[in-house]
CSV table of C-alpha atoms in Angstrom, one decimal:
chain,number,residue,atom,x,y,z
A,184,MET,CA,106.7,-159.8,-13.6
A,185,THR,CA,107.3,-159.4,-9.9
A,186,CYS,CA,105.7,-157.6,-7.0
A,187,PHE,CA,107.9,-156.9,-4.0
A,188,VAL,CA,106.0,-156.4,-0.8
A,189,VAL,CA,107.4,-154.0,1.9
A,190,MET,CA,105.9,-154.5,5.3
A,191,GLY,CA,106.4,-156.0,8.8
A,192,PHE,CA,105.7,-159.7,9.4
A,193,GLY,CA,104.1,-161.6,12.2
A,194,GLU,CA,102.6,-159.8,15.2
A,195,LYS,CA,103.6,-156.1,15.6
A,196,THR,CA,102.5,-153.6,18.2
A,197,ASP,CA,101.0,-150.3,16.9
A,198,TYR,CA,102.4,-147.9,19.5
A,199,TYR,CA,100.6,-144.9,17.8
A,200,SER,CA,97.1,-146.3,18.3
A,201,ASN,CA,95.1,-145.5,21.4
A,202,PRO,CA,94.9,-147.9,23.1
A,203,GLN,CA,97.9,-149.7,21.7
A,204,ARG,CA,97.0,-152.8,19.6
A,205,VAL,CA,98.9,-155.8,18.3
A,206,LEU,CA,98.2,-156.5,14.6
A,207,ASN,CA,99.0,-159.8,12.9
A,208,LEU,CA,100.5,-158.5,9.7
A,209,ASN,CA,100.7,-162.0,8.2
A,210,ARG,CA,96.9,-161.8,7.9
A,211,THR,CA,97.2,-158.8,5.7
A,212,TYR,CA,99.8,-160.4,3.5
A,213,GLU,CA,98.2,-163.9,3.2
A,214,ASP,CA,94.6,-162.8,3.1
A,215,ILE,CA,94.7,-159.6,1.0
A,216,ILE,CA,98.0,-158.8,-0.7
A,217,GLU,CA,99.3,-162.1,-1.9
A,218,PRO,CA,95.9,-163.2,-3.4
A,219,ALA,CA,95.4,-159.8,-5.1
A,220,VAL,CA,98.9,-159.9,-6.6
A,221,THR,CA,98.7,-163.5,-7.7
A,222,ALA,CA,95.3,-162.9,-9.3
A,223,SER,CA,96.8,-160.0,-11.2
A,224,GLY,CA,99.4,-162.3,-12.8
A,225,LEU,CA,102.5,-161.2,-10.8
A,226,GLU,CA,104.9,-163.2,-8.7
A,227,CYS,CA,104.5,-162.0,-5.1
A,228,ILE,CA,107.7,-161.7,-3.0
A,229,ARG,CA,108.0,-160.6,0.6
A,230,ALA,CA,111.4,-160.0,2.2
A,231,ASP,CA,111.0,-162.8,4.7
A,232,LYS,CA,110.5,-165.3,1.8
A,233,ILE,CA,113.9,-164.5,0.3
A,234,ILE,CA,116.6,-167.2,0.7
A,235,HIS,CA,120.0,-165.5,1.3
A,236,SER,CA,123.2,-166.2,3.0
A,237,THR,CA,123.7,-163.0,5.1
A,238,VAL,CA,121.7,-160.0,6.1
A,239,ILE,CA,118.5,-159.3,4.1
A,240,ASP,CA,119.7,-155.8,3.0
A,241,LYS,CA,121.3,-156.7,-0.4
A,242,PRO,CA,118.4,-158.6,-1.9
A,243,MET,CA,116.0,-156.1,-0.4
A,244,TYR,CA,117.7,-153.2,-2.2
A,245,GLU,CA,117.8,-155.3,-5.4
A,246,ASN,CA,114.1,-156.0,-5.3
A,247,LEU,CA,113.3,-152.3,-4.5
A,248,LEU,CA,115.1,-151.4,-7.6
A,249,SER,CA,114.1,-154.1,-10.0
A,250,ALA,CA,110.5,-155.1,-9.0
A,251,ASP,CA,107.9,-154.3,-11.6
A,252,LEU,CA,105.6,-153.3,-8.7
A,253,VAL,CA,106.1,-152.5,-5.0
A,254,ILE,CA,103.3,-152.6,-2.5
A,255,ALA,CA,104.2,-151.0,0.8
A,256,ASP,CA,102.1,-151.6,3.9
A,257,LEU,CA,102.9,-149.0,6.5
A,258,SER,CA,100.6,-150.4,9.2
A,259,THR,CA,101.9,-150.0,12.8
A,260,SER,CA,104.0,-147.1,11.5
A,261,ASN,CA,106.7,-149.6,10.8
A,262,VAL,CA,109.9,-147.6,10.4
A,263,ASN,CA,111.6,-150.2,8.2
A,264,ALA,CA,108.7,-150.2,5.8
A,265,ILE,CA,108.6,-146.4,5.6
A,266,TYR,CA,112.4,-146.3,5.0
A,267,GLU,CA,112.1,-149.0,2.3
A,268,LEU,CA,109.3,-147.0,0.7
A,269,GLY,CA,111.5,-144.0,0.6
A,270,VAL,CA,114.2,-146.0,-1.1
A,271,ARG,CA,111.8,-147.2,-3.7
A,272,HIS,CA,110.6,-143.7,-4.4
A,273,ALA,CA,114.2,-142.6,-4.9
A,274,LEU,CA,114.9,-145.4,-7.3
A,275,ARG,CA,111.8,-145.7,-9.4
A,276,PRO,CA,109.4,-143.0,-10.5
A,277,HIS,CA,106.3,-145.3,-10.9
A,278,THR,CA,104.5,-148.5,-10.0
A,279,THR,CA,104.4,-148.2,-6.2
A,280,ILE,CA,101.2,-148.7,-4.1
A,281,VAL,CA,101.0,-147.6,-0.5
A,282,ILE,CA,98.5,-149.1,1.9
A,283,ALA,CA,98.0,-148.9,5.7
A,284,GLU,CA,95.6,-149.9,8.5
A,285,GLN,CA,93.0,-147.2,9.1
A,286,GLN,CA,94.6,-146.0,12.4
A,287,PHE,CA,98.0,-145.5,10.7
A,288,ALA,CA,99.8,-142.4,12.1
A,289,PHE,CA,103.4,-141.3,11.9
A,290,PRO,CA,105.3,-138.1,13.0
A,291,PHE,CA,106.4,-137.4,9.5
A,292,ASP,CA,104.4,-135.6,6.8
A,293,LEU,CA,103.2,-138.3,4.5
A,294,ASN,CA,100.0,-136.4,3.5
A,295,HIS,CA,101.3,-136.0,-0.1
A,296,LEU,CA,101.1,-139.8,-0.6
A,297,SER,CA,98.0,-141.6,-1.7
A,298,ILE,CA,97.5,-144.2,1.0
A,299,THR,CA,94.8,-146.8,0.7
A,300,LYS,CA,93.4,-147.6,4.1
A,301,TYR,CA,91.8,-150.9,5.4
A,302,GLU,CA,90.5,-152.1,8.8
A,303,HIS,CA,92.5,-154.6,10.8
A,304,LEU,CA,90.9,-156.3,13.8
A,305,GLY,CA,94.2,-157.4,15.4
A,306,LYS,CA,94.6,-161.2,15.1
A,307,GLU,CA,92.3,-161.4,12.1
A,308,ILE,CA,90.7,-159.2,9.4
A,309,GLY,CA,86.9,-159.5,8.8
A,310,PHE,CA,85.9,-161.5,5.7
A,311,ARG,CA,84.0,-158.6,4.1
A,312,GLU,CA,87.0,-156.3,4.6
A,313,VAL,CA,89.3,-158.9,3.2
A,314,MET,CA,87.2,-159.2,0.0
A,315,ARG,CA,86.7,-155.4,-0.3
A,316,MET,CA,90.4,-154.7,0.0
A,317,ARG,CA,91.4,-157.5,-2.4
A,318,ASP,CA,89.1,-156.0,-5.0
A,319,VAL,CA,90.5,-152.5,-4.4
A,320,LEU,CA,94.1,-153.7,-4.6
A,321,THR,CA,93.5,-155.7,-7.7
A,322,GLN,CA,92.0,-152.7,-9.4
A,323,LYS,CA,94.9,-150.5,-8.4
A,324,ILE,CA,97.4,-153.1,-9.7
A,325,SER,CA,95.6,-153.3,-13.0
A,326,ALA,CA,95.5,-149.5,-13.3
A,327,ILE,CA,99.2,-148.8,-12.7
A,328,VAL,CA,101.1,-151.8,-14.1
A,329,GLY,CA,102.2,-150.9,-17.6
A,330,ARG,CA,101.0,-147.3,-17.5
A,331,ARG,CA,104.3,-146.0,-15.8
A,332,GLU,CA,102.5,-143.0,-14.4
A,333,THR,CA,104.8,-141.2,-12.0
A,334,ASP,CA,103.8,-141.8,-8.4
A,335,SER,CA,107.1,-141.1,-6.6
A,336,PRO,CA,107.1,-137.7,-4.9
A,337,VAL,CA,110.9,-137.6,-5.6
A,338,PHE,CA,110.3,-137.6,-9.3
A,339,LEU,CA,107.1,-135.5,-9.1
A,340,PHE,CA,108.9,-132.7,-7.3
A,341,LEU,CA,112.2,-133.1,-9.2
A,342,PRO,CA,110.9,-133.9,-12.8
A,343,GLU,CA,114.3,-133.2,-14.3
A,344,LEU,CA,115.3,-136.6,-12.9
A,345,LEU,CA,112.9,-138.3,-15.3
A,346,SER,CA,115.0,-137.3,-18.4
A,347,ASP,CA,117.8,-139.5,-17.1
A,348,HIS,CA,115.6,-142.3,-16.0
A,349,ARG,CA,114.2,-144.8,-18.4
A,350,GLY,CA,112.1,-146.5,-15.8
A,351,GLU,CA,113.4,-149.9,-16.9
A,352,ALA,CA,114.4,-152.6,-14.5
A,353,PRO,CA,118.1,-153.2,-14.4
A,354,PRO,CA,119.5,-156.5,-15.5
A,355,ALA,CA,119.4,-159.2,-12.9
A,356,PRO,CA,122.5,-159.3,-10.7
A,357,ALA,CA,125.1,-161.8,-11.7
A,358,ALA,CA,125.0,-165.0,-9.8
A,359,THR,CA,127.7,-165.4,-7.2
A,360,ALA,CA,129.2,-168.5,-5.6
A,361,ALA,CA,128.5,-167.2,-2.1
A,362,PRO,CA,127.0,-169.8,0.2
A,363,ARG,CA,123.4,-169.3,1.3
A,364,ASP,CA,121.2,-170.6,4.0
A,365,GLU,CA,118.9,-173.2,2.5
A,366,LYS,CA,115.9,-171.8,4.4
A,367,SER,CA,114.2,-168.5,3.9
A,368,LEU,CA,113.5,-166.2,6.8
A,369,ALA,CA,109.8,-167.4,6.8
A,370,ASP,CA,110.9,-171.0,6.9
A,371,LEU,CA,113.3,-170.4,9.7
A,372,LEU,CA,110.6,-168.6,11.7
A,373,GLU,CA,108.4,-171.6,11.3
A,374,THR,CA,111.2,-173.9,12.5
A,375,PHE,CA,111.7,-171.6,15.5
A,376,LYS,CA,108.0,-171.7,16.4
A,377,GLU,CA,107.8,-175.4,16.1
A,378,ALA,CA,111.1,-175.9,18.1
A,379,LYS,CA,109.7,-173.6,20.9
A,380,LYS,CA,106.5,-175.5,21.1
A,381,ALA,CA,108.4,-178.8,21.4
A,382,VAL,CA,110.5,-177.7,24.4
A,383,THR,CA,110.1,-180.1,27.4
A,384,LYS,CA,113.3,-179.6,29.3
A,385,PRO,CA,115.9,-176.7,29.6
A,386,SER,CA,118.4,-178.3,27.2
A,387,ASP,CA,115.9,-178.2,24.4
A,388,TRP,CA,116.3,-174.4,24.3
A,389,LEU,CA,119.7,-174.9,22.8
A,390,PHE,CA,118.2,-175.8,19.5
A,391,VAL,CA,115.9,-172.8,19.7
A,392,VAL,CA,118.9,-170.6,20.4
A,393,ALA,CA,120.7,-172.1,17.3
A,394,VAL,CA,117.7,-171.4,15.0
A,395,LEU,CA,117.4,-167.8,16.4
A,396,LYS,CA,121.0,-167.1,15.6
A,397,ARG,CA,120.5,-168.2,12.0
A,398,LEU,CA,117.5,-165.9,11.9
A,399,GLN,CA,119.7,-163.1,13.2
A,400,ASN,CA,122.1,-163.6,10.3
A,401,LEU,CA,119.2,-162.4,8.1
A,402,GLN,CA,117.6,-159.8,10.4
A,403,PRO,CA,120.3,-158.7,12.8
A,404,ASN,CA,118.4,-155.8,14.3
A,405,ASP,CA,114.9,-157.3,14.6
A,406,SER,CA,113.7,-156.6,18.1
A,407,TYR,CA,111.4,-159.7,18.2
A,408,LEU,CA,114.3,-162.0,17.4
A,409,ILE,CA,116.5,-160.3,20.0
A,410,GLN,CA,113.7,-160.7,22.6
A,411,GLN,CA,113.3,-164.3,21.8
A,412,LEU,CA,117.0,-165.0,21.9
A,413,ALA,CA,117.3,-163.5,25.3
A,414,LEU,CA,114.3,-165.6,26.5
A,415,ALA,CA,115.7,-168.8,25.0
A,416,THR,CA,119.2,-168.1,26.4
A,417,TYR,CA,118.1,-167.8,30.0
A,418,LYS,CA,115.7,-170.7,29.8
A,419,SER,CA,118.4,-173.0,28.6
A,420,ARG,CA,120.2,-172.6,31.9
A,421,LEU,CA,123.5,-173.4,30.2
A,422,PRO,CA,126.4,-173.5,30.9
A,423,ASP,CA,124.8,-172.8,34.2
A,424,MET,CA,121.9,-170.7,35.5
A,425,LEU,CA,123.8,-167.6,36.4
A,426,GLN,CA,125.8,-167.5,33.2
A,427,SER,CA,122.7,-168.0,31.1
A,428,LEU,CA,121.1,-165.1,32.8
A,429,LYS,CA,124.1,-162.9,32.3
A,430,ASP,CA,124.2,-163.9,28.6
A,431,ALA,CA,120.5,-163.1,28.2
A,432,GLN,CA,121.0,-159.8,30.0
A,433,ALA,CA,123.8,-158.8,27.5
A,434,THR,CA,121.6,-159.9,24.5
A,435,LEU,CA,118.7,-157.7,25.6
A,436,GLU,CA,120.8,-154.7,26.5
A,437,VAL,CA,120.8,-153.6,22.8
A,438,LEU,CA,117.0,-152.8,23.1
A,439,LYS,CA,117.6,-150.4,26.0
A,440,PRO,CA,115.3,-152.2,28.4
A,441,HIS,CA,115.8,-149.5,31.1
A,442,THR,CA,114.0,-146.9,29.0
A,443,SER,CA,112.1,-149.0,26.4
A,444,SER,CA,108.3,-148.6,26.0
A,445,ASP,CA,108.0,-152.1,24.5
A,446,ALA,CA,106.1,-154.3,27.1
A,447,GLU,CA,107.7,-157.5,25.8
A,448,THR,CA,111.3,-156.1,26.2
A,449,VAL,CA,110.7,-154.8,29.7
A,450,GLY,CA,108.8,-158.0,30.7
A,451,ILE,CA,111.7,-160.2,29.6
A,452,TRP,CA,114.1,-157.8,31.4
A,453,GLY,CA,112.0,-158.3,34.5
A,454,ALA,CA,112.1,-162.1,34.2
A,455,ILE,CA,115.9,-162.0,33.9
A,456,HIS,CA,116.3,-159.9,37.0
A,457,LYS,CA,113.7,-161.9,38.9
A,458,ARG,CA,115.8,-165.0,38.4
A,459,LEU,CA,119.1,-163.1,39.1
A,460,TRP,CA,117.5,-162.1,42.4
A,461,GLU,CA,116.7,-165.8,43.1
A,462,VAL,CA,120.2,-166.9,42.3
A,463,GLY,CA,122.2,-164.1,44.0
A,464,ARG,CA,119.8,-162.3,46.3
A,465,GLN,CA,121.2,-158.9,45.2
A,466,ARG,CA,118.7,-156.2,46.1
A,467,HIS,CA,119.3,-154.2,42.9
A,468,ASP,CA,118.2,-157.2,40.9
A,469,LEU,CA,114.9,-157.4,42.8
A,470,ASP,CA,114.3,-153.6,42.4
A,471,THR,CA,115.1,-153.8,38.7
A,472,ALA,CA,112.7,-156.7,38.3
A,473,ILE,CA,109.9,-154.8,40.1
A,474,ARG,CA,110.4,-151.7,38.0
A,475,SER,CA,110.4,-153.7,34.8
A,476,TYR,CA,107.2,-155.6,35.5
A,477,ALA,CA,105.6,-152.4,36.7
A,478,ARG,CA,106.4,-150.6,33.5
A,479,GLY,CA,105.3,-153.6,31.4
A,480,TYR,CA,102.0,-153.7,33.3
A,481,PHE,CA,101.2,-150.1,33.0
A,482,ILE,CA,102.2,-150.0,29.3
A,483,LYS,CA,100.3,-153.1,28.3
A,484,ASP,CA,97.7,-153.5,31.1
A,485,ASP,CA,98.1,-157.3,31.0
A,486,TYR,CA,97.8,-160.0,33.6
A,487,TYR,CA,101.2,-161.6,33.0
A,488,ASN,CA,103.2,-158.5,33.9
A,489,GLY,CA,100.6,-157.6,36.6
A,490,ILE,CA,100.8,-160.9,38.5
A,491,ASN,CA,104.6,-160.9,38.5
A,492,PHE,CA,104.6,-157.3,39.6
A,493,ALA,CA,102.4,-158.2,42.6
A,494,PHE,CA,104.4,-161.2,43.5
A,495,LEU,CA,107.7,-159.4,43.6
A,496,LEU,CA,106.1,-156.6,45.7
A,497,ASN,CA,105.4,-159.3,48.3
A,498,VAL,CA,109.0,-160.6,47.9
A,499,ARG,CA,110.4,-157.2,48.6
A,500,ALA,CA,107.9,-156.7,51.5
A,501,ALA,CA,109.3,-159.9,53.0
A,502,VAL,CA,112.8,-158.4,53.1
A,503,SER,CA,111.8,-154.9,54.1
A,504,GLU,CA,110.4,-153.4,57.3
A,505,GLY,CA,107.9,-150.8,58.5
A,506,ASP,CA,106.2,-148.5,56.0
A,507,GLU,CA,108.2,-149.8,53.1
A,508,ALA,CA,106.9,-153.3,53.6
A,509,THR,CA,103.4,-152.1,54.3
A,510,THR,CA,103.3,-150.0,51.1
A,511,ASP,CA,104.4,-152.9,48.9
A,512,ARG,CA,101.8,-155.3,50.4
A,513,VAL,CA,99.0,-152.8,49.9
A,514,LEU,CA,100.0,-152.1,46.3
A,515,ALA,CA,100.3,-155.9,45.7
A,516,ARG,CA,96.7,-156.4,46.8
A,517,ARG,CA,95.5,-153.6,44.6
A,518,ILE,CA,97.3,-155.0,41.5
A,519,ARG,CA,95.9,-158.5,42.2
A,520,ARG,CA,92.4,-157.1,42.2
A,521,GLU,CA,93.0,-155.5,38.8
A,522,VAL,CA,94.6,-158.7,37.5
A,523,LEU,CA,91.5,-160.7,38.4
A,524,THR,CA,89.5,-158.3,36.2
A,525,LEU,CA,92.0,-158.7,33.3
A,526,CYS,CA,91.9,-162.5,33.6
A,527,ASP,CA,88.1,-162.5,33.5
A,528,THR,CA,88.1,-160.2,30.5
A,529,ALA,CA,90.6,-162.4,28.7
A,530,LEU,CA,88.7,-165.6,29.6
A,531,ALA,CA,85.5,-164.2,28.3
A,532,GLY,CA,87.0,-164.0,24.8
A,533,THR,CA,88.4,-166.7,22.6
A,534,LEU,CA,91.7,-168.2,23.9
A,535,ALA,CA,93.8,-171.1,22.8
A,536,PRO,CA,93.8,-174.0,25.4
A,537,ALA,CA,97.3,-173.1,26.7
A,538,ASP,CA,96.5,-169.4,27.0
A,539,GLN,CA,93.2,-170.3,28.7
A,540,PHE,CA,95.2,-172.4,31.3
A,541,TRP,CA,97.7,-169.6,32.0
A,542,ALA,CA,94.9,-167.0,32.4
A,543,ASN,CA,93.2,-169.3,34.9
A,544,ALA,CA,96.5,-170.1,36.6
A,545,THR,CA,97.1,-166.4,37.0
A,546,LYS,CA,93.6,-166.0,38.4
A,547,VAL,CA,94.4,-168.8,41.0
A,548,GLU,CA,97.6,-166.9,42.1
A,549,ALA,CA,95.7,-163.6,42.3
A,550,LEU,CA,92.9,-165.2,44.4
A,551,LEU,CA,95.5,-166.9,46.7
A,552,GLY,CA,97.4,-163.6,47.2
A,553,LEU,CA,94.1,-161.9,48.2
A,554,GLY,CA,93.4,-164.6,50.8
A,555,ARG,CA,90.6,-166.2,48.9
A,556,GLN,CA,92.1,-169.6,49.4
A,557,ALA,CA,88.9,-171.8,48.9
A,558,GLU,CA,88.2,-170.2,45.6
A,559,ALA,CA,91.8,-170.5,44.5
A,560,GLU,CA,91.9,-174.2,45.4
A,561,THR,CA,88.7,-175.0,43.6
A,562,LEU,CA,89.9,-173.3,40.4
A,563,ARG,CA,93.3,-174.9,40.7
A,564,ASP,CA,91.8,-178.4,40.9
A,565,THR,CA,89.5,-177.7,38.0
A,566,ILE,CA,92.1,-176.4,35.5
A,567,SER,CA,94.7,-179.1,36.5
A,568,LYS,CA,92.5,-181.9,35.0
A,569,GLY,CA,93.7,-183.0,31.6
A,570,THR,CA,96.5,-180.4,31.5
A,571,ASP,CA,100.2,-181.2,30.6
A,572,GLN,CA,101.9,-182.0,33.9
A,573,TRP,CA,104.8,-179.5,33.3
A,574,MET,CA,102.2,-176.7,33.1
A,575,VAL,CA,100.6,-177.8,36.3
A,576,ASP,CA,104.0,-178.2,38.0
A,577,SER,CA,104.9,-174.6,36.9
A,578,MET,CA,101.7,-173.3,38.4
A,579,LEU,CA,102.1,-175.2,41.7
A,580,GLU,CA,105.8,-174.0,42.0
A,581,GLN,CA,104.7,-170.4,41.7
A,582,LEU,CA,101.8,-170.9,44.2
A,583,GLY,CA,104.2,-172.5,46.6
A,584,ALA,CA,106.6,-169.6,46.4
A,585,LEU,CA,103.7,-167.2,47.0
A,586,SER,CA,102.4,-169.2,50.0
A,587,ALA,CA,105.9,-169.1,51.5
A,588,LEU,CA,105.7,-165.3,51.6
A,589,ASN,CA,102.5,-165.2,53.6
A,590,PRO,CA,101.2,-162.2,51.7
């Protein structure tokens, strides 16, 4: 017997929570769903684990129809998961379980569904909540598998459909000779992450791009993959810097970065136009970069977008005059003071060593931009010890660019 799991994977932003949160949905799958399903004696299948040659749609529909049980996690109001749940409800009258994080909200009436809620902390889920939810899910699986009690609202409100529906899984689809990618979506994602970590020079990004394109064959409309492809494309600097930026720009356009409320999308859009400004000195690229980082900063309230926003305000002040230049310089100082607070808050928590370095490096830049040079130099020297040289060089390059502006 099989259980098909409908949900997002990896880290996803919950735009409907206030404030917005990022949930690592892999924690839900690996810590709660998969153990509960396996303990119930079913094979657990999630879409990203399917090995297939083209887009994931065909095996997804096959599993929605044939799976003995479907568990749909709607956390972060994931529109793909909600759509797939609707498909399941239209195909099968029974054996579907719906769960969601406790802050789940969606502008569609799902009140008629029985949704089991659980608490997600963001990167992790508390041990007690994991064990509680596993037990709840195991009991639900035991209760509905084999009983074939109607839980689909389609069949509940249109009971005449039941007379033509045996509720039996269709025969397995005939095997085809179509070639397939020998890695699943999950395997390719892991390859991508490892390749990204291993990058030491621009040309290494070519392999990252190649892996991302294979991933896109399986998930062509996934916004995360599009964002990462744009990032890897411009970082490769091939065939040259300008062309790589234009290619990245074209890649990201499909996510509508001019109006997007996704901080990652607008942040990458800002990075592309920041570099286009550096290459071509076109004022519209500078203005676009500033607007993008500003939107990313006000959406996410993060130090990455904030420090880039402040830096580019000083860049624009350097090529402007009068009140325009003064306004940008004053706003840049205000943003840097806010960024210092954000850095301190982040550093007070638990950060990976690399993230800790970049938070401190951002703090160094903010201090320097505020004229607190002695503090900046002390912190710079402290965090440079024992750190990868390319990271230190990247920090020093940015500090040099800031110093040249005399903010």
